[in-house]
Amino acid sequence: MHEKCGVVGISLRDRNAARPLYYSLYALQHRGQESAGIVTHDGFQQHSHVEMGLVGDAFSPGDLESLNGSNGIGHVRYPTAGSVNTSCAQPFSVSFKSGSLGLSHNGNLVNADEIGDELADLGHAFTSDGDTEVIAHDLARNLLEEDLVRAVKRTMERIHGSYSLTIMHDETVLGVRDPEGNRPLCIGELEDGYVLTSESAAIDTLDGDLIRDVKPGELVVLHPDGTGYDTYQLIERENTAHCFFEHVYFARPDSTIDESLVYEVRRELGRKLWGESGVESDVVLPVPDSGRAFASGYAEAAQNDGSDIEFAEGLMKNRYVGRTFIMPTQDERERAVRLKLNPIKSTIEGKKVTIIDDSIVRGTTSTQLIELLKDAGAEEVHVRIGAPPIVAPCYMGIDMASRDELIAGDQSVEEIRDEIEADSLSYLSIDAIAQTLETSRTDLCLGCVTGEYPYDIEGEETDRDVIRPEIGGSATPADD
Ligand SMILES: O=P(O)(O)OC[C@H]1O[C@H](OP(=O)(O)OP(=O)(O)O)[C@H](O)[C@@H]1O
Ligand SMILES: NC(=O)CC[C@H](N)C(=O)O
């Protein structure tokens, strides 16, 4: 429902990179479903295939065969800046005086317009209205004057916002993570080469081994012959701004991000959720898919505390229904929830039920679900959420919703409980998230749950000098 992009870059010793890139994109499909693309280089020229739609539909066997070369990059996109058409689909390619560039971007720049205007004044012609093309042109320009490493550094000093990039300069594949490490990027070793990718699950798919996360502000340059890589710490900052939502929702549970396995993080958040606001009920149901690991941790902690609460997979998800976000109207989004989730009556009828989800954004899922569960005979429906209320938009590359669409944008927890008609509602605290991720609040991007951002965004507050008190809490109906 709330997506962002996935990036990959591969250098192999002696075989075409197109197939491994394609499999990696399949592994990253959950990060973006609007378009998919691969750019390779065969030592003489670049080959590119970029198409709207899902990975499985975007490439035919013939397309993959025509993508020659043992070095390449790939991308799955959910747009956050620029149009939803092929002009903004990625990897973005540009040819310039001293070579060719391909670029895949996960994230969002906050000063793309400013740089774009400046480059346009210098004669750069843009073919899209997206922020990724701005990075490509800025880098191409710097490459006219500097070597590769220095050119990347100059571009990093110029662009502000979140970015994990895989770049291809002629046949050299590089990976760059923004100085705050907002978006994930990791490096892995394959039997016959190296891979850079948003999530380690893509490395597993290729039977490779995760080496480590790319550090915030670090550049990794893969050797085009697939024999190794070099790293350069180009920018260092005092604080990181890792996106906690990667762990809570976006990333696959089988990925390791910033040294934490997402599945274990979610289970621990579930345990903490029980500790902070556990409620006695007959049965705990996860809201699939993202709620699953939270609910198993929650139920485990409850049972360890002596509770008789039962854990049941009482909501079935239709695996063929796409993410509800793609539905253009609220009416269609509501219908999609009904199409997507169906309760198993025997687990619910006559019972006090607790449903566990990772987040509430617009409130569509929880409102629909509570109604469904009550229709299926639930006596009470309690809602526990493994993240704090989402009170503000994301400017860092996640398309969630605008402020006025967010159910917690201007409502208290009690008002939300009332609107979704839950018997009780509680969210997890920010501190529980920081503790679980073994980091401090100042090293996380908490913009969507505090309204204060680690970057300077016009019209918004920054959290780099002030950290606000906790926002969050619980609600049960007032006794009246
Ligand atoms: O309040 P809302 O606007 O309805 O958004 C919140 C819902 O969206 C996400 O689920 P998604 O549909 O992406 O399913 P998933 O957990 O299977 O990825 C999330 O897990 C919540 O269930
Ligand atoms: N979701 C993303 O990471 C998007 C990348 C880039 N800002 C785009 O809109 O294409």
Coordinates of C-alpha atoms and ligand atoms in Angstrom, one line a residue:
M1 CA 0.0 0.0 0.0
H2 CA 2.8 2.4 0.8
E3 CA 5.7 1.7 -1.5
K4 CA 9.0 3.0 -2.5
C5 CA 11.7 1.9 -4.9
G6 CA 14.2 -1.0 -5.1
V7 CA 17.6 -0.8 -6.6
V8 CA 20.3 -3.4 -7.6
G9 CA 23.7 -3.4 -9.3
I10 CA 25.7 -6.5 -10.3
S11 CA 29.2 -7.2 -11.7
L12 CA 30.0 -10.7 -12.7
R13 CA 33.1 -12.4 -13.8
D14 CA 32.1 -14.2 -17.0
R15 CA 28.3 -14.2 -17.7
N16 CA 25.6 -11.8 -18.5
A17 CA 24.1 -9.9 -15.6
A18 CA 20.6 -9.6 -17.0
R19 CA 19.1 -12.8 -15.5
P20 CA 20.5 -12.2 -11.9
L21 CA 19.3 -8.6 -12.2
Y22 CA 15.9 -9.8 -13.2
Y23 CA 15.7 -12.3 -10.3
S24 CA 16.8 -9.6 -7.9
L25 CA 14.1 -7.3 -9.1
Y26 CA 11.6 -10.1 -8.5
A27 CA 12.9 -10.3 -5.0
L28 CA 12.4 -6.5 -4.6
Q29 CA 9.0 -6.3 -6.3
H30 CA 7.3 -5.3 -3.0
R31 CA 9.2 -2.0 -3.1
G32 CA 7.7 -0.7 -6.3
Q33 CA 5.1 -2.0 -8.7
E34 CA 4.8 0.9 -11.2
S35 CA 7.7 0.1 -13.5
A36 CA 10.7 -2.1 -13.8
G37 CA 14.0 -1.8 -15.7
I38 CA 17.5 -3.0 -16.4
V39 CA 20.5 -1.3 -17.9
T40 CA 23.6 -3.4 -18.8
H41 CA 26.9 -2.6 -20.4
D42 CA 28.9 -5.0 -22.6
G43 CA 32.2 -3.1 -22.6
F44 CA 31.3 -1.2 -25.8
Q45 CA 27.8 0.0 -25.3
Q46 CA 24.8 0.3 -23.0
H47 CA 21.7 -1.8 -23.3
S48 CA 18.4 -0.8 -21.7
H49 CA 15.0 -2.2 -21.2
V50 CA 12.5 -0.2 -19.0
E51 CA 8.8 -0.9 -19.0
M52 CA 5.7 0.1 -17.0
G53 CA 4.2 -2.7 -14.8
L54 CA 5.4 -5.6 -12.7
V55 CA 8.8 -7.3 -13.2
G56 CA 7.1 -10.5 -14.5
D57 CA 5.3 -8.5 -17.2
A58 CA 8.0 -6.1 -18.1
F59 CA 10.6 -8.5 -19.5
S60 CA 10.2 -11.2 -22.2
P61 CA 12.9 -13.9 -22.6
G62 CA 14.0 -12.0 -25.7
D63 CA 14.4 -8.7 -23.8
L64 CA 16.6 -10.4 -21.2
E65 CA 18.7 -11.9 -24.0
S66 CA 19.3 -8.6 -25.6
L67 CA 20.6 -7.1 -22.4
N68 CA 24.2 -8.1 -23.0
G69 CA 27.1 -7.6 -20.6
S70 CA 28.3 -8.8 -17.3
N71 CA 27.7 -5.5 -15.5
G72 CA 24.3 -3.9 -15.0
I73 CA 21.8 -2.2 -12.7
G74 CA 18.1 -2.5 -12.2
H75 CA 15.2 -0.7 -10.6
V76 CA 11.6 -1.2 -9.5
R77 CA 9.7 2.0 -9.0
Y78 CA 7.0 3.5 -7.0
P79 CA 7.0 7.2 -8.0
T80 CA 7.4 9.9 -5.3
A81 CA 8.6 12.7 -7.6
G82 CA 7.8 13.2 -11.3
S83 CA 5.3 11.5 -13.6
V84 CA 3.9 8.0 -13.5
N85 CA 5.0 7.1 -17.0
T86 CA 8.0 5.8 -18.9
S87 CA 9.7 9.2 -18.9
C88 CA 10.4 8.8 -15.2
A89 CA 10.8 5.0 -15.2
Q90 CA 14.3 3.8 -14.2
P91 CA 17.2 3.0 -14.5
F92 CA 17.6 6.5 -16.0
S93 CA 20.1 6.6 -18.9
V94 CA 22.1 9.5 -20.2
S95 CA 24.9 9.7 -22.7
F96 CA 27.4 12.5 -22.5
K97 CA 30.7 13.6 -23.9
S98 CA 32.9 11.2 -21.9
G99 CA 30.6 8.2 -21.7
S100 CA 27.3 6.8 -20.6
L101 CA 25.5 6.8 -17.3
G102 CA 22.7 4.7 -15.9
L103 CA 21.1 5.5 -12.6
S104 CA 18.6 3.8 -10.2
H105 CA 17.3 5.7 -7.3
N106 CA 15.5 4.9 -4.1
G107 CA 14.6 8.0 -2.1
N108 CA 13.6 11.5 -2.6
L109 CA 15.6 14.7 -3.1
V110 CA 14.3 17.8 -1.3
N111 CA 16.3 20.2 -3.5
A112 CA 15.8 18.7 -7.0
D113 CA 13.9 21.7 -8.4
E114 CA 16.7 24.1 -7.5
I115 CA 19.4 21.9 -9.0
G116 CA 17.3 21.2 -12.0
D117 CA 16.8 24.9 -12.7
E118 CA 20.5 25.6 -12.3
L119 CA 21.4 22.8 -14.7
A120 CA 18.8 23.9 -17.2
D121 CA 20.3 27.4 -17.2
L122 CA 23.6 25.8 -18.0
G123 CA 22.1 24.1 -21.1
H124 CA 21.1 20.7 -19.8
A125 CA 17.9 19.4 -21.5
F126 CA 15.7 17.3 -19.3
T127 CA 13.4 14.6 -20.6
S128 CA 11.4 14.0 -17.4
D129 CA 10.1 15.9 -14.4
G130 CA 11.6 13.5 -11.9
D131 CA 14.3 14.0 -9.3
T132 CA 16.4 11.0 -10.5
E133 CA 17.3 12.7 -13.8
V134 CA 18.6 15.7 -11.9
I135 CA 21.1 13.4 -10.1
A136 CA 22.2 11.9 -13.4
H137 CA 22.8 15.3 -15.1
D138 CA 24.6 16.7 -12.1
L139 CA 26.9 13.6 -12.1
A140 CA 27.4 13.7 -15.8
R141 CA 28.5 17.4 -15.5
N142 CA 30.9 16.6 -12.7
L143 CA 32.4 13.7 -14.6
L144 CA 33.5 16.2 -17.3
E145 CA 35.9 17.8 -14.8
E146 CA 36.6 15.1 -12.2
D147 CA 37.4 11.5 -11.8
L148 CA 34.6 9.1 -10.9
V149 CA 35.0 9.2 -7.1
R150 CA 35.4 12.9 -6.9
A151 CA 32.5 13.5 -9.2
V152 CA 30.2 11.4 -7.0
K153 CA 31.4 13.3 -4.0
R154 CA 30.6 16.6 -5.6
T155 CA 27.1 15.4 -6.5
M156 CA 26.6 14.1 -3.0
E157 CA 27.5 17.5 -1.6
R158 CA 25.0 19.1 -3.9
I159 CA 21.9 16.9 -3.5
H160 CA 19.9 16.9 -0.3
G161 CA 17.4 14.3 0.8
S162 CA 17.3 10.5 0.8
Y163 CA 19.0 8.4 -1.8
S164 CA 20.3 4.9 -2.2
L165 CA 21.7 4.7 -5.7
T166 CA 23.1 2.1 -8.0
I167 CA 24.9 3.8 -10.9
M168 CA 26.5 2.5 -14.0
H169 CA 29.3 4.6 -15.5
D170 CA 30.2 2.9 -18.7
E171 CA 30.7 -0.7 -17.5
T172 CA 31.5 0.2 -13.8
V173 CA 28.7 -0.4 -11.3
L174 CA 28.7 1.7 -8.1
G175 CA 26.5 2.1 -5.1
V176 CA 26.0 5.2 -3.0
R177 CA 24.0 5.7 0.2
D178 CA 23.0 9.1 1.4
P179 CA 25.0 10.6 4.3
E180 CA 22.1 9.9 6.8
G181 CA 21.6 6.4 5.6
N182 CA 17.9 7.0 5.2
R183 CA 17.3 4.3 2.7
P184 CA 18.9 0.8 2.9
L185 CA 21.6 -0.5 0.6
C186 CA 23.8 -3.5 1.1
I187 CA 26.6 -5.4 -0.6
G188 CA 26.8 -9.1 -1.2
E189 CA 29.1 -11.7 -2.7
L190 CA 28.0 -14.1 -5.4
E191 CA 29.8 -17.2 -6.6
D192 CA 31.2 -15.2 -9.5
G193 CA 30.8 -11.6 -8.6
Y194 CA 29.3 -8.9 -6.4
V195 CA 25.9 -7.3 -5.9
L196 CA 24.6 -4.1 -4.4
T197 CA 21.0 -4.0 -3.5
S198 CA 18.3 -2.4 -1.4
E199 CA 17.5 -5.6 0.5
S200 CA 19.6 -8.6 1.4
A201 CA 16.7 -10.9 0.4
A202 CA 17.7 -10.2 -3.2
I203 CA 21.2 -11.5 -2.4
D204 CA 19.7 -14.7 -0.9
T205 CA 17.7 -15.1 -4.1
L206 CA 20.9 -15.2 -6.0
D207 CA 22.5 -17.8 -3.6
G208 CA 24.9 -15.1 -2.4
D209 CA 26.1 -14.0 1.0
L210 CA 25.4 -10.7 2.6
I211 CA 28.8 -8.9 3.2
R212 CA 27.5 -5.8 5.0
D213 CA 25.3 -2.7 4.8
V214 CA 26.8 0.1 2.7
K215 CA 27.6 2.8 5.3
P216 CA 25.8 6.2 5.2
G217 CA 27.8 8.5 3.0
E218 CA 29.8 5.6 1.5
L219 CA 30.5 4.9 -2.1
V220 CA 31.2 1.3 -3.2
V221 CA 32.7 0.7 -6.7
L222 CA 32.5 -2.8 -8.1
H223 CA 35.3 -4.1 -10.3
P224 CA 33.8 -4.6 -13.7
D225 CA 35.5 -8.0 -14.0
G226 CA 33.5 -9.2 -10.9
T227 CA 36.6 -9.8 -8.8
G228 CA 36.2 -7.3 -6.0
Y229 CA 35.2 -3.8 -5.0
D230 CA 36.6 -0.6 -3.5
T231 CA 35.0 1.6 -0.9
Y232 CA 35.3 5.3 -0.2
Q233 CA 33.8 7.1 2.8
L234 CA 32.9 10.3 1.0
I235 CA 30.8 12.1 3.6
E236 CA 30.6 11.6 7.4
R237 CA 27.8 12.9 9.6
E238 CA 27.4 12.9 13.3
N239 CA 23.9 11.4 13.2
T240 CA 22.2 8.9 10.9
A241 CA 18.5 9.2 9.9
H242 CA 17.6 5.6 9.2
C243 CA 13.9 5.1 8.2
F244 CA 12.3 3.0 11.0
F245 CA 9.5 2.3 8.7
E246 CA 11.7 0.0 6.6
H247 CA 11.7 -2.4 9.6
V248 CA 8.1 -1.9 10.5
Y249 CA 6.5 -2.3 7.1
F250 CA 8.4 -1.9 3.8
A251 CA 11.2 -4.4 3.9
R252 CA 10.7 -8.1 3.6
P253 CA 10.9 -9.9 6.9
D254 CA 13.7 -12.1 5.6
S255 CA 15.9 -9.1 4.9
T256 CA 18.7 -7.8 7.2
I257 CA 18.8 -4.0 7.3
D258 CA 21.5 -2.1 9.2
E259 CA 22.5 -5.3 10.9
S260 CA 19.0 -6.3 12.1
L261 CA 16.9 -9.1 10.7
V262 CA 13.5 -7.4 9.9
Y263 CA 11.6 -10.5 11.1
E264 CA 13.2 -10.5 14.6
V265 CA 12.7 -6.7 14.9
R266 CA 9.0 -7.1 14.2
R267 CA 8.7 -10.0 16.7
E268 CA 10.4 -7.9 19.3
L269 CA 8.2 -4.9 18.6
G270 CA 5.2 -7.3 19.0
R271 CA 6.5 -8.4 22.4
K272 CA 7.0 -4.8 23.4
L273 CA 3.5 -4.0 22.2
W274 CA 2.1 -6.6 24.6
G275 CA 4.3 -5.1 27.4
E276 CA 3.1 -1.6 26.8
S277 CA -0.5 -2.1 26.1
G278 CA -1.4 -5.8 26.1
V279 CA -5.1 -6.5 26.4
E280 CA -6.7 -9.8 27.5
S281 CA -8.8 -11.3 24.8
D282 CA -9.6 -14.8 23.5
V283 CA -7.7 -14.7 20.3
V284 CA -4.9 -12.6 18.6
L285 CA -5.1 -12.3 14.8
P286 CA -2.4 -10.8 12.6
V287 CA -3.4 -8.5 9.8
P288 CA -1.6 -10.1 6.9
D289 CA 1.0 -9.7 5.6
S290 CA 3.0 -7.2 7.6
G291 CA 1.2 -7.8 10.9
R292 CA 2.2 -11.4 11.1
A293 CA 5.6 -11.2 12.9
F294 CA 4.3 -8.5 15.3
A295 CA 1.3 -10.7 16.2
S296 CA 3.5 -13.8 16.8
G297 CA 5.8 -11.8 19.1
Y298 CA 2.8 -10.2 20.9
A299 CA 1.1 -13.6 21.5
E300 CA 4.4 -15.2 22.7
A301 CA 4.9 -12.4 25.2
A302 CA 1.2 -12.7 26.3
Q303 CA 1.5 -16.5 26.8
N304 CA 4.8 -16.1 28.7
D305 CA 2.9 -13.7 31.0
G306 CA 0.4 -16.5 31.7
S307 CA -2.3 -15.3 29.4
D308 CA -4.6 -17.9 27.8
I309 CA -4.7 -15.8 24.6
E310 CA -4.7 -18.0 21.5
F311 CA -2.9 -17.1 18.3
A312 CA -4.8 -17.7 15.0
E313 CA -4.3 -16.9 11.4
G314 CA -7.9 -15.8 11.3
L315 CA -7.7 -13.5 8.3
M316 CA -7.0 -14.9 4.9
K317 CA -5.4 -12.8 2.3
N318 CA -6.1 -13.2 -1.3
R319 CA -2.7 -13.3 -2.8
Y320 CA -3.8 -12.1 -6.2
V321 CA -5.1 -8.7 -5.0
G322 CA -2.6 -5.9 -5.6
R323 CA -1.7 -3.4 -3.0
T324 CA -4.8 -1.4 -2.0
F325 CA -2.9 1.9 -2.5
I326 CA -3.1 1.5 -6.3
M327 CA -6.9 2.0 -6.1
P328 CA -7.5 5.6 -7.2
T329 CA -10.6 6.4 -5.0
Q330 CA -11.4 5.8 -1.4
D331 CA -14.5 3.8 -2.4
E332 CA -12.3 1.4 -4.5
R333 CA -9.7 1.2 -1.6
E334 CA -12.5 0.1 0.7
R335 CA -13.7 -2.5 -1.7
A336 CA -10.2 -3.7 -2.2
V337 CA -9.8 -4.4 1.6
R338 CA -12.9 -6.6 1.3
L339 CA -11.5 -8.4 -1.7
K340 CA -8.1 -8.8 0.0
L341 CA -9.0 -10.0 3.5
N342 CA -11.6 -12.5 4.6
P343 CA -12.1 -13.7 8.2
I344 CA -12.3 -17.3 9.1
K345 CA -15.5 -17.3 11.0
S346 CA -14.7 -20.2 13.4
T347 CA -11.7 -18.3 14.8
I348 CA -13.8 -15.2 15.6
E349 CA -17.4 -16.0 16.3
G350 CA -18.4 -15.2 19.9
K351 CA -14.9 -14.2 20.8
K352 CA -13.0 -11.2 22.1
V353 CA -10.5 -10.5 19.3
T354 CA -7.3 -8.5 19.2
I355 CA -6.0 -7.6 15.7
I356 CA -2.3 -6.7 15.3
D357 CA -1.1 -4.6 12.4
D358 CA 2.1 -2.7 11.7
S359 CA 0.5 0.7 11.0
I360 CA -2.6 2.7 10.4
V361 CA -2.3 5.3 7.7
R362 CA -5.6 6.4 6.3
G363 CA -7.5 4.0 8.5
T364 CA -9.2 2.2 5.6
T365 CA -7.9 -1.3 6.5
S366 CA -8.7 -1.1 10.2
T367 CA -12.2 0.5 9.7
Q368 CA -13.2 -2.2 7.1
L369 CA -11.7 -5.0 9.1
I370 CA -13.4 -4.2 12.4
E371 CA -16.7 -4.1 10.6
L372 CA -16.0 -7.4 8.9
L373 CA -15.0 -9.0 12.2
K374 CA -18.1 -7.8 14.0
D375 CA -20.2 -9.0 11.1
A376 CA -18.5 -12.4 11.5
G377 CA -19.6 -12.5 15.1
A378 CA -16.7 -11.0 17.1
E379 CA -17.8 -9.9 20.5
E380 CA -15.1 -7.3 20.9
V381 CA -12.4 -6.1 18.6
H382 CA -9.2 -4.6 20.1
V383 CA -6.6 -3.1 17.8
R384 CA -2.8 -3.0 18.6
I385 CA -0.4 -1.3 16.2
G386 CA 3.3 -1.9 16.1
A387 CA 4.3 1.7 15.3
P388 CA 3.4 5.1 16.6
P389 CA 0.5 7.1 14.9
I390 CA 1.5 8.4 11.5
V391 CA 0.9 12.1 11.9
A392 CA 2.8 13.7 9.0
P393 CA 3.7 12.9 5.4
C394 CA 7.0 11.3 4.3
Y395 CA 9.2 13.4 2.1
M396 CA 11.9 10.8 2.0
G397 CA 10.8 8.4 -0.8
I398 CA 7.7 6.7 0.7
D399 CA 4.4 7.5 -0.8
M400 CA 2.1 7.3 2.1
A401 CA -0.6 9.9 2.0
S402 CA -0.9 13.7 2.3
R403 CA -1.4 15.2 5.8
D404 CA -5.1 15.6 5.5
E405 CA -5.6 12.0 4.4
L406 CA -3.8 10.6 7.5
I407 CA -6.3 9.5 10.1
A408 CA -3.9 10.6 12.9
G409 CA -3.0 13.9 11.1
D410 CA -5.3 15.9 13.3
Q411 CA -7.0 13.3 15.6
S412 CA -6.2 11.9 19.0
V413 CA -5.9 8.2 19.6
E414 CA -9.3 8.2 21.2
E415 CA -10.9 10.0 18.2
I416 CA -9.3 7.4 15.9
R417 CA -10.6 4.6 18.1
D418 CA -14.0 6.1 17.9
E419 CA -13.8 6.5 14.1
I420 CA -12.7 3.0 13.4
E421 CA -15.2 1.7 16.0
A422 CA -12.6 -0.4 17.9
D423 CA -13.2 -1.5 21.5
S424 CA -9.7 -0.3 22.3
L425 CA -6.8 1.0 20.3
S426 CA -3.1 1.3 21.2
Y427 CA 0.0 2.2 19.3
L428 CA 3.6 1.4 20.1
S429 CA 5.9 4.1 21.5
I430 CA 8.8 5.7 19.7
D431 CA 11.1 4.6 22.5
A432 CA 10.2 1.0 22.0
I433 CA 11.2 1.3 18.4
A434 CA 14.5 3.0 19.2
Q435 CA 15.3 0.4 21.9
T436 CA 14.5 -2.5 19.6
L437 CA 16.7 -1.1 16.8
E438 CA 19.4 -0.5 19.4
T439 CA 19.8 3.1 18.4
S440 CA 18.8 6.5 19.7
R441 CA 15.9 8.5 18.5
T442 CA 18.4 11.1 17.0
D443 CA 19.7 8.4 14.7
L444 CA 16.3 7.6 13.2
C445 CA 14.1 9.5 10.7
L446 CA 10.9 9.9 12.7
G447 CA 9.4 12.5 10.4
C448 CA 6.1 10.7 9.8
V449 CA 5.5 10.1 13.5
T450 CA 6.7 13.4 14.9
G451 CA 6.3 15.9 12.1
E452 CA 10.0 16.9 12.5
Y453 CA 12.4 15.8 9.8
P454 CA 16.1 15.2 9.6
Y455 CA 16.3 17.3 6.5
D456 CA 15.4 20.9 5.8
I457 CA 12.0 20.8 4.1
E458 CA 10.2 23.9 3.2
G459 CA 7.3 24.5 5.5
E460 CA 8.2 21.7 7.9
E461 CA 10.2 21.6 11.1
T462 CA 13.6 19.9 11.5
D463 CA 14.5 17.6 14.3
R464 CA 18.2 18.0 14.0
D465 CA 18.3 20.5 16.9
V466 CA 15.1 19.8 18.9
I467 CA 13.7 16.4 19.8
R468 CA 10.1 16.6 20.8
P469 CA 8.5 14.6 23.6
E470 CA 6.8 11.4 22.8
I471 CA 3.7 11.3 20.7
G472 CA 1.5 8.2 20.9
G473 CA -0.6 6.5 23.5
S474 CA -3.6 4.4 24.0
A475 CA -7.3 4.7 24.0
T476 CA -10.2 2.8 25.5
P477 CA -13.8 4.0 25.4
A478 CA -14.5 6.4 28.2
D479 CA -16.8 4.8 30.9
D480 CA -20.1 6.6 30.4
Ligands
LIG1 O1 -4.7 2.6 7.2 P1 -4.5 2.2 5.8 O2 -4.4 3.4 4.9 O3 -5.5 1.2 5.4 O4 -3.0 1.6 5.7 C1 -2.5 0.6 6.6 C2 -2.5 -0.7 6.0 O5 -1.7 -0.8 4.8 C3 -0.7 -1.7 4.9 O6 -1.1 -3.0 4.4 P2 -1.0 -3.4 2.9 O7 -2.3 -3.2 2.3 O8 0.2 -2.8 2.2 O9 -0.7 -5.0 3.0 P3 0.5 -5.8 3.5 O10 0.7 -5.7 5.0 O11 0.2 -7.2 3.1 O12 1.7 -5.3 2.7 C4 -0.5 -1.9 6.5 O13 0.1 -3.1 6.8 C5 -1.9 -1.7 7.0 O14 -2.6 -2.9 7.0
LIG2 N1 10.0 5.5 -4.3 C1 11.2 6.0 -4.6 O1 12.2 5.7 -4.0 C2 11.2 6.9 -5.8 C3 12.5 7.4 -6.4 C4 12.3 8.7 -7.2 N2 12.2 9.8 -6.3 C5 11.2 8.6 -8.2 O2 10.1 9.2 -7.9 O3 11.2 7.9 -9.1

